[in-house]
mmCIF file of C-alpha atoms in Angstrom:
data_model
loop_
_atom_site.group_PDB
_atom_site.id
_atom_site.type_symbol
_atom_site.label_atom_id
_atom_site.label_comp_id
_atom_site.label_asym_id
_atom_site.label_seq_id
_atom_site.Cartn_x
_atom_site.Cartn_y
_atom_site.Cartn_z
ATOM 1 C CA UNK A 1 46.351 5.207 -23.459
ATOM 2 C CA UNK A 2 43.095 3.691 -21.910
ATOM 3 C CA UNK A 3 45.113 1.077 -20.032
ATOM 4 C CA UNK A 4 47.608 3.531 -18.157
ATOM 5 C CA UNK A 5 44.020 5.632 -17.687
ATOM 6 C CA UNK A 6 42.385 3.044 -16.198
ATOM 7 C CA UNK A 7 45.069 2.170 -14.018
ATOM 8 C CA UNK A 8 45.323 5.526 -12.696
ATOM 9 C CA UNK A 9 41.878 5.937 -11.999
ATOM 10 C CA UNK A 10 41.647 2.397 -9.887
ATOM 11 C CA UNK A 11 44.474 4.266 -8.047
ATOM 12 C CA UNK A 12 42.667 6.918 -6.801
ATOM 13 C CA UNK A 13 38.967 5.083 -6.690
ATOM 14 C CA UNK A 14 41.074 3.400 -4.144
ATOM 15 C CA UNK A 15 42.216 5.809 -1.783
ATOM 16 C CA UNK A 16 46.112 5.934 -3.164
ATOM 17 C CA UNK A 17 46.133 9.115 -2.839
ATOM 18 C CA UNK A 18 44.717 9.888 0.456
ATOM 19 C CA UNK A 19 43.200 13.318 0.789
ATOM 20 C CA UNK A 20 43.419 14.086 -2.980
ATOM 21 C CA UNK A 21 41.166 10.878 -3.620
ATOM 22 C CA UNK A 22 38.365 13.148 -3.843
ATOM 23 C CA UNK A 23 39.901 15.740 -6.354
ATOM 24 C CA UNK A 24 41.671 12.633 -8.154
ATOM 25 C CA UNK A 25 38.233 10.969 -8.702
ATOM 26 C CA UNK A 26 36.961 14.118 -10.368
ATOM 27 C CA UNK A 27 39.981 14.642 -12.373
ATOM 28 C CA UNK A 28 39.983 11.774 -14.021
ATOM 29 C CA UNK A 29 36.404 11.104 -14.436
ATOM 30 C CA UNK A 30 36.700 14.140 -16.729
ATOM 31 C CA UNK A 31 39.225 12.043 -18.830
ATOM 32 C CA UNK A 32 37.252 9.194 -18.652
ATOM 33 C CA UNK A 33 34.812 11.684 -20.135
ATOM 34 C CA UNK A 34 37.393 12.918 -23.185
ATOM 35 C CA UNK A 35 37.720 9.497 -23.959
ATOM 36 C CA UNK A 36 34.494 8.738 -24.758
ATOM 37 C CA UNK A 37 33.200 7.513 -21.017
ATOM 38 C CA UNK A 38 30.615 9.758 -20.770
ATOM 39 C CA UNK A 39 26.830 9.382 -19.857
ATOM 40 C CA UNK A 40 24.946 10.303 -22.514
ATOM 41 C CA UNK A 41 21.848 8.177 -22.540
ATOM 42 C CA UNK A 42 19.987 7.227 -19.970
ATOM 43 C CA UNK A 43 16.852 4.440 -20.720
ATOM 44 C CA UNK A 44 14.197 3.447 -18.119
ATOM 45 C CA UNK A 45 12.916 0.032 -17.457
ATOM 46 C CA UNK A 46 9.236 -0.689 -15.339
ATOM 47 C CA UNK A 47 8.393 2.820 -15.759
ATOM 48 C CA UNK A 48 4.729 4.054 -15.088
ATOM 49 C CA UNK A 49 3.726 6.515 -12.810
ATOM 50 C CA UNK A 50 7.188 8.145 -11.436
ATOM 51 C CA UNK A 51 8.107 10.716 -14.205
ATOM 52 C CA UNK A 52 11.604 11.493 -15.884
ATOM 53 C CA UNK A 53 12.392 14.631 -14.674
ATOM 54 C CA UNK A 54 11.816 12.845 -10.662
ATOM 55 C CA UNK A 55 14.106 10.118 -11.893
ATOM 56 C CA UNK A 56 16.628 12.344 -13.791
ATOM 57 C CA UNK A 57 17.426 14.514 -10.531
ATOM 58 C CA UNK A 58 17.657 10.807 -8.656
ATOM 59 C CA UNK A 59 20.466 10.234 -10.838
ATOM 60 C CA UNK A 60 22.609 13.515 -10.330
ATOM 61 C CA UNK A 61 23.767 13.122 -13.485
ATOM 62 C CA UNK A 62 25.978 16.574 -15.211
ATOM 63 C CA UNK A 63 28.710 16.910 -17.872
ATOM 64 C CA UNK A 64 31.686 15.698 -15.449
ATOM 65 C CA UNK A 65 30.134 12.202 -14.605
ATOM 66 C CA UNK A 66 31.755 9.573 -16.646
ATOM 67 C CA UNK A 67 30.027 6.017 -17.058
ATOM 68 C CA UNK A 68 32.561 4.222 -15.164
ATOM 69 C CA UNK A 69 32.797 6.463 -12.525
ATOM 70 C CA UNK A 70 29.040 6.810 -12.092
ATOM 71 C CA UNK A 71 28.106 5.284 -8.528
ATOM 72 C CA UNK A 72 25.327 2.992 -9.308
ATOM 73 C CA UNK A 73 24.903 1.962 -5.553
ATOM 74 C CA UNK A 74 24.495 5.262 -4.582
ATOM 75 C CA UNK A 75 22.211 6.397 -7.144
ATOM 76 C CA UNK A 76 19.858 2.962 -6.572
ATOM 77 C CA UNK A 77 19.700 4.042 -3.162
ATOM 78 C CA UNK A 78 18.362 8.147 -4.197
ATOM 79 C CA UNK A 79 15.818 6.147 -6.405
ATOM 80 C CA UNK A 80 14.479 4.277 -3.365
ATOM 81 C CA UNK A 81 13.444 6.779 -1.299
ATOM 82 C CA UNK A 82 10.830 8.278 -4.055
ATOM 83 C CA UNK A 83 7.580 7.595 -2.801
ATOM 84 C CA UNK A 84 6.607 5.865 -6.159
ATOM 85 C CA UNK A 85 9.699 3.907 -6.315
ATOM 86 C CA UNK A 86 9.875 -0.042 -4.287
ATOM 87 C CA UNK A 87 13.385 -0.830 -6.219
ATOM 88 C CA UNK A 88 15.482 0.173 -8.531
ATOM 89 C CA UNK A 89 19.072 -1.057 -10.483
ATOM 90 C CA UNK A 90 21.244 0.913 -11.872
ATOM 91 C CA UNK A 91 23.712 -0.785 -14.780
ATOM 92 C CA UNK A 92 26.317 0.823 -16.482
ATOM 93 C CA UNK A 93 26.225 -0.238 -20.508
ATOM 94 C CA UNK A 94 29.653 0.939 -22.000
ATOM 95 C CA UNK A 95 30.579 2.841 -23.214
ATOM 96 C CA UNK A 96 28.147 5.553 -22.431
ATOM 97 C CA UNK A 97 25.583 4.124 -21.277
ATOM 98 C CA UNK A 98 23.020 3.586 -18.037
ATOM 99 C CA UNK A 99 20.098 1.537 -17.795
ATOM 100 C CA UNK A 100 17.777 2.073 -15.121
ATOM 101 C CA UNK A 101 15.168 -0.951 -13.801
ATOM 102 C CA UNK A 102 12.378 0.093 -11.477
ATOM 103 C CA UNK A 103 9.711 -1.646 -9.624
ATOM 104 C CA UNK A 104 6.921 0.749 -9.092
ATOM 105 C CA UNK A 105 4.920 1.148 -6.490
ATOM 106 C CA UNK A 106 1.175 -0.099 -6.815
ATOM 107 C CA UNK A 107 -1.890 1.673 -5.707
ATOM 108 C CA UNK A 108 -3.630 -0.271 -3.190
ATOM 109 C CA UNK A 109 -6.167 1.625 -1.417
ATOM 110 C CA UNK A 110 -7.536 4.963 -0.375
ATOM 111 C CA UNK A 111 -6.615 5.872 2.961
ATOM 112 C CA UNK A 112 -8.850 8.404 5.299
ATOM 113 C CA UNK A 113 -7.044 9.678 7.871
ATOM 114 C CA UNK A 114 -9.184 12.712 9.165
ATOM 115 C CA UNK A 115 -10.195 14.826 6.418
ATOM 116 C CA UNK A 116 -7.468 13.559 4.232
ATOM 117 C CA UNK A 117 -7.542 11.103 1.285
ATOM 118 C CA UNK A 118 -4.134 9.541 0.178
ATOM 119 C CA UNK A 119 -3.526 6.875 -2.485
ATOM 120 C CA UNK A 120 -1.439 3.986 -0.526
ATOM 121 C CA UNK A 121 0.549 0.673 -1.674
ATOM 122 C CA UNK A 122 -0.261 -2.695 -0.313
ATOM 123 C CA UNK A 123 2.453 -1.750 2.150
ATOM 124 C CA UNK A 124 0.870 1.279 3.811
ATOM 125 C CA UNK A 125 2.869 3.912 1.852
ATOM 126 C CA UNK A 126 1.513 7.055 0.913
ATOM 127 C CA UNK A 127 2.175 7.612 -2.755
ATOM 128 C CA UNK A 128 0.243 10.658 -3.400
ATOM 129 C CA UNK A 129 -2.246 13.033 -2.037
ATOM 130 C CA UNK A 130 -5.897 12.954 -3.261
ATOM 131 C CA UNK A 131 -7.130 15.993 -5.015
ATOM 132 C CA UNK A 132 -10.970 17.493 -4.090
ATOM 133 C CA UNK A 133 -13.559 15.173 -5.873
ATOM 134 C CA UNK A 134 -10.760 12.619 -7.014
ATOM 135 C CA UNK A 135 -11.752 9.004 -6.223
ATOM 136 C CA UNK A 136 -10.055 5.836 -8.074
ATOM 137 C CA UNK A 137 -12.012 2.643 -8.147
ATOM 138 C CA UNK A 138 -9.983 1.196 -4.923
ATOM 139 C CA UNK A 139 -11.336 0.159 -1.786
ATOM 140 C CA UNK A 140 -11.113 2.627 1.257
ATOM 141 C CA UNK A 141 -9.829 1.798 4.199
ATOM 142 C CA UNK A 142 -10.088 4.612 7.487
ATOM 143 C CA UNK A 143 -8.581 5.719 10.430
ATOM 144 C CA UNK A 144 -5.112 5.564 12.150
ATOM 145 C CA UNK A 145 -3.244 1.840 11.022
ATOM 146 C CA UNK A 146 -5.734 1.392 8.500
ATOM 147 C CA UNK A 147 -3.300 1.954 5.586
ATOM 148 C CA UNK A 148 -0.701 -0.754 7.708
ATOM 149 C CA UNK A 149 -2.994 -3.266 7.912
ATOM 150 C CA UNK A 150 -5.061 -2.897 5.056
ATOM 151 C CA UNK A 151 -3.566 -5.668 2.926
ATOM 152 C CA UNK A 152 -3.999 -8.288 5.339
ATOM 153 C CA UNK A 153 -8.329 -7.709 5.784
ATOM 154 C CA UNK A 154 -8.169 -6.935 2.115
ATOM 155 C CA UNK A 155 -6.644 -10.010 1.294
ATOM 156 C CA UNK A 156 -9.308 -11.878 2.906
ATOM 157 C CA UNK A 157 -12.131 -10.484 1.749
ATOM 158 C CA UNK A 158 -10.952 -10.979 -1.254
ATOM 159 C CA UNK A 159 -11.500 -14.918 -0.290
ATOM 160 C CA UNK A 160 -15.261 -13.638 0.730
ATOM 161 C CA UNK A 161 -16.865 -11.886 -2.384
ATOM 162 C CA UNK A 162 -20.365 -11.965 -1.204
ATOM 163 C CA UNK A 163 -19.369 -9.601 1.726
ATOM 164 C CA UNK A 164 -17.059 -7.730 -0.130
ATOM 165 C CA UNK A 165 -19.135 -6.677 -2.962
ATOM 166 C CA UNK A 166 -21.202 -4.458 -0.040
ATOM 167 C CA UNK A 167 -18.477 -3.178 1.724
ATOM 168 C CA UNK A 168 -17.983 0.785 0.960
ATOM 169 C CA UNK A 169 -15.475 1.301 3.495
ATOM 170 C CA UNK A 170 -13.207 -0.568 6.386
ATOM 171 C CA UNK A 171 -13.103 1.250 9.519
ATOM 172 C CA UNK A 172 -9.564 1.087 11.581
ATOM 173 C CA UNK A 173 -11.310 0.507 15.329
ATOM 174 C CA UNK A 174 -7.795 1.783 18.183
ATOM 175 C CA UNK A 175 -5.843 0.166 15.670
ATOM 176 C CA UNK A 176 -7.274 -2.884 16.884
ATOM 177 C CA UNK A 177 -9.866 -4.712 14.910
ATOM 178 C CA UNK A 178 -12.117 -3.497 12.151
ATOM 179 C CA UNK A 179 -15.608 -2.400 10.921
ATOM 180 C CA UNK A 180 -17.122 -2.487 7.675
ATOM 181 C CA UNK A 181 -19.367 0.097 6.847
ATOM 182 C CA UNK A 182 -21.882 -1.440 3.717
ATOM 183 C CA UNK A 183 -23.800 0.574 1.375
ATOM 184 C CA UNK A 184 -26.758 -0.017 2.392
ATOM 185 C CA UNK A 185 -25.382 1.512 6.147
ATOM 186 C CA UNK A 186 -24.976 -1.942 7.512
ATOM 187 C CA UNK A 187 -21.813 -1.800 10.238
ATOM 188 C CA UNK A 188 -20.492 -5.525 10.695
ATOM 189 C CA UNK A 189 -18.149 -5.205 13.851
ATOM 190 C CA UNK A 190 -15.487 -7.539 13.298
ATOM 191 C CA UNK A 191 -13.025 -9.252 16.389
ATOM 192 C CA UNK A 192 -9.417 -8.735 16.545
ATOM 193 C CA UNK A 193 -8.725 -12.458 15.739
ATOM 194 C CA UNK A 194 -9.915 -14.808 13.269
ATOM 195 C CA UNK A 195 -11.224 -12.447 11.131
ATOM 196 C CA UNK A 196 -12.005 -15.707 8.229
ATOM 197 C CA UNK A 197 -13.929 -17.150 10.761
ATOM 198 C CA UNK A 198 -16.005 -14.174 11.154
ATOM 199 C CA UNK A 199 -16.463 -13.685 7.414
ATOM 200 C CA UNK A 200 -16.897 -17.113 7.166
ATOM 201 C CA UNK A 201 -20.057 -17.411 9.372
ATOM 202 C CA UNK A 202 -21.483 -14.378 8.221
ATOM 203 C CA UNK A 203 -20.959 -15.053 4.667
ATOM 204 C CA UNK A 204 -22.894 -18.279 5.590
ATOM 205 C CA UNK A 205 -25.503 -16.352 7.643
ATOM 206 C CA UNK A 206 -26.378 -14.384 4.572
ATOM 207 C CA UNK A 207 -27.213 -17.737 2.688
ATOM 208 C CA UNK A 208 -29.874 -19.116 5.075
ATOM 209 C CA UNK A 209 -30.978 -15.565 7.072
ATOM 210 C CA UNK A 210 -30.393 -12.694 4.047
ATOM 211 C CA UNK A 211 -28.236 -11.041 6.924
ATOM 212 C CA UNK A 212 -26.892 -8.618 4.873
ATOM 213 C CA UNK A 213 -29.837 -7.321 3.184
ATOM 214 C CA UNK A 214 -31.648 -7.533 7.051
ATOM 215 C CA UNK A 215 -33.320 -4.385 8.609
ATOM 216 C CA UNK A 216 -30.784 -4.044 11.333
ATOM 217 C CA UNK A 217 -28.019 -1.060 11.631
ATOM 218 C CA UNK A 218 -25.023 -3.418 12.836
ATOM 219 C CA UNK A 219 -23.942 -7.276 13.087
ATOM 220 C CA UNK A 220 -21.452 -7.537 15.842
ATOM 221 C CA UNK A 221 -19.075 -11.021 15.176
ATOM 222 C CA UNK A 222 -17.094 -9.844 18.488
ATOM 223 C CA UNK A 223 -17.984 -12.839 20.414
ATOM 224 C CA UNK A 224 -17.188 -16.144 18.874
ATOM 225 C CA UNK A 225 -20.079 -17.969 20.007
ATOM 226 C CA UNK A 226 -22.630 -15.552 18.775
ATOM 227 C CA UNK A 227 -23.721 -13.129 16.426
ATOM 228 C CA UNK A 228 -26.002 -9.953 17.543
ATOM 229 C CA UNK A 229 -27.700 -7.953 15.576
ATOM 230 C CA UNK A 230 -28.813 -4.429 16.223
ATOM 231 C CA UNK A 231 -32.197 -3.154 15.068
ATOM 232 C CA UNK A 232 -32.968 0.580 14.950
ATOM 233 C CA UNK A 233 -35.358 1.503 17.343
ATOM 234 C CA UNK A 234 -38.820 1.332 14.891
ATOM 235 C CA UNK A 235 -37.848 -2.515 13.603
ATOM 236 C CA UNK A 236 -37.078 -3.123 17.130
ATOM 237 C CA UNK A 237 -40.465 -2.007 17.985
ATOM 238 C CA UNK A 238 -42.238 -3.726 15.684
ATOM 239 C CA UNK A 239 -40.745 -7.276 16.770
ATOM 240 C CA UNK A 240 -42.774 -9.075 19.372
ATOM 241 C CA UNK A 241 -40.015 -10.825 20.260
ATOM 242 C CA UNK A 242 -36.016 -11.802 20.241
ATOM 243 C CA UNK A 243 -34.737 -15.142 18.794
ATOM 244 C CA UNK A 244 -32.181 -17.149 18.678
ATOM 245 C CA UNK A 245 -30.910 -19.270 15.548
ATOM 246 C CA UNK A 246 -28.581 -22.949 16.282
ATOM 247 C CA UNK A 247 -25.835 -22.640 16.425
ATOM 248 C CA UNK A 248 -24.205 -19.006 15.389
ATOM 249 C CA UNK A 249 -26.726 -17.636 18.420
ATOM 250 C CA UNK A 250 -28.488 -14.625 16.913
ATOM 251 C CA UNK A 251 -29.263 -11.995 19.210
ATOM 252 C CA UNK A 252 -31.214 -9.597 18.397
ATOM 253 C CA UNK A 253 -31.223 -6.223 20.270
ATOM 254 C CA UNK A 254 -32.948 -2.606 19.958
ATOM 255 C CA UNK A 255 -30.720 0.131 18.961
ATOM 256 C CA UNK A 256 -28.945 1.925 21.958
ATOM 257 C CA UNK A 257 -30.363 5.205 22.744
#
């Protein structure tokens, strides 16, 4: 009967029978199978990206697995280390039976990391390998620890939308501090602390002085009592002089040769 089964198998699920636990287990997972146990539908919850076939070979599933000897822990575990995958639960609907619930993992950015281009999660995990000529509508972020700490400078400049509109890329400076490279080839050289503050005053700057539509090649926020702007060599030449603006100190400077 299923009760004296079910005894039998709690037996040797828990080690009654020492060194034949193993072949036990097996043994009477296949009855568990005869009687009607057996695994034969899977369904998928929070699916999106990750296919079936990825998730199907998670599972381990074949003919001998029987619902209630199916090892959900285990099998939660194979799903997390998928690159698409943050979580996953595994439930066991009798009597046949498994439902699978998945939190996918979110493309965040594009990370550069030499010549490469990798899709990665707000986390820093690479997900998936660009192809040649392939690029999604996602903010790019370069350089070694960019795809780390890209949340955190993304985050805020989300808070800043009149910088972040002109920002093309976000440079990774000896995983460090950052640069952001505009469109219009504008390099604003950010400080490794306070980086609202920074955005802050030159989101401010760009009210009064039109920084970021200015003729110089780089703002430099490094220093947190000033701001310095580089001019290329020809606007630098055509200035007759420097000048300084009350009370974010603008400095600016001829391009370095």
């Amino acid at each position: 009967t299923f009760m004296s089964t079910a005894v039998v198998y709690g037996l040797s699920a828990g080690g009654y029978f020492g060194r034949s636990a193993d072949f036990a287990a097996r043994k009477m997972s296949t009855i568990m199978v005869s009687a009607g146990f057996k695994v034969a539908r899977v369904t998928i919850e929070g699916q999106n990206r990750v296919g079936n076939r990825e998730i199907m070979r998670a599972l381990k599933l074949d003919a001998s697995v029987s619902t209630l000897g199916f090892e959900t822990a285990a099998a939660q575990k194979r799903l997390e280390k998928l690159p698409l995958i943050r979580s996953a639960r595994v439930m066991r609907l009798l009597p046949s039976q498994l439902h699978v619930v998945i939190e996918e993992r979110v493309p965040y950015a594009i990370w550069q990391h030499n010549s490469a281009l990798s899709l990665v999660d707000q986390d820093g995990m690479v997900l998936e390998k660009l192809k040649d000529g392939a690029r999604p509508d996602l903010p790019l972020v370069v350089g070694a620890g960019a795809a780390e700490n890209a949340r955190d400078l993304l985050d805020e400049l989300a808070l800043w939308p009149r910088v972040k509109t002109k920002v093309q890329a976000a440079v990774r400076v000896a995983d460090r501090r950052w640069n952001l490279k505009l469109a219009n080839g504008l390099e604003i050289r950010l400080p490794e602390e306070n980086i609202a503050g920074a955005l802050k005053k030159i989101t401010e700057l760009d009210r009064t002085q039109k920084i970021l539509t200015s003729d110089a090649v780089a703002v430099d926020l490094r220093l947190p009592d000033r701001v310095t702007m580089r001019l290329s060599k020809e606007t630098a030449r055509r200035r007759d002089s420097p000048f300084t603006e009350s009370p974010a100190k603008i400095r600016w400077r001829g391009r370095d040769t």
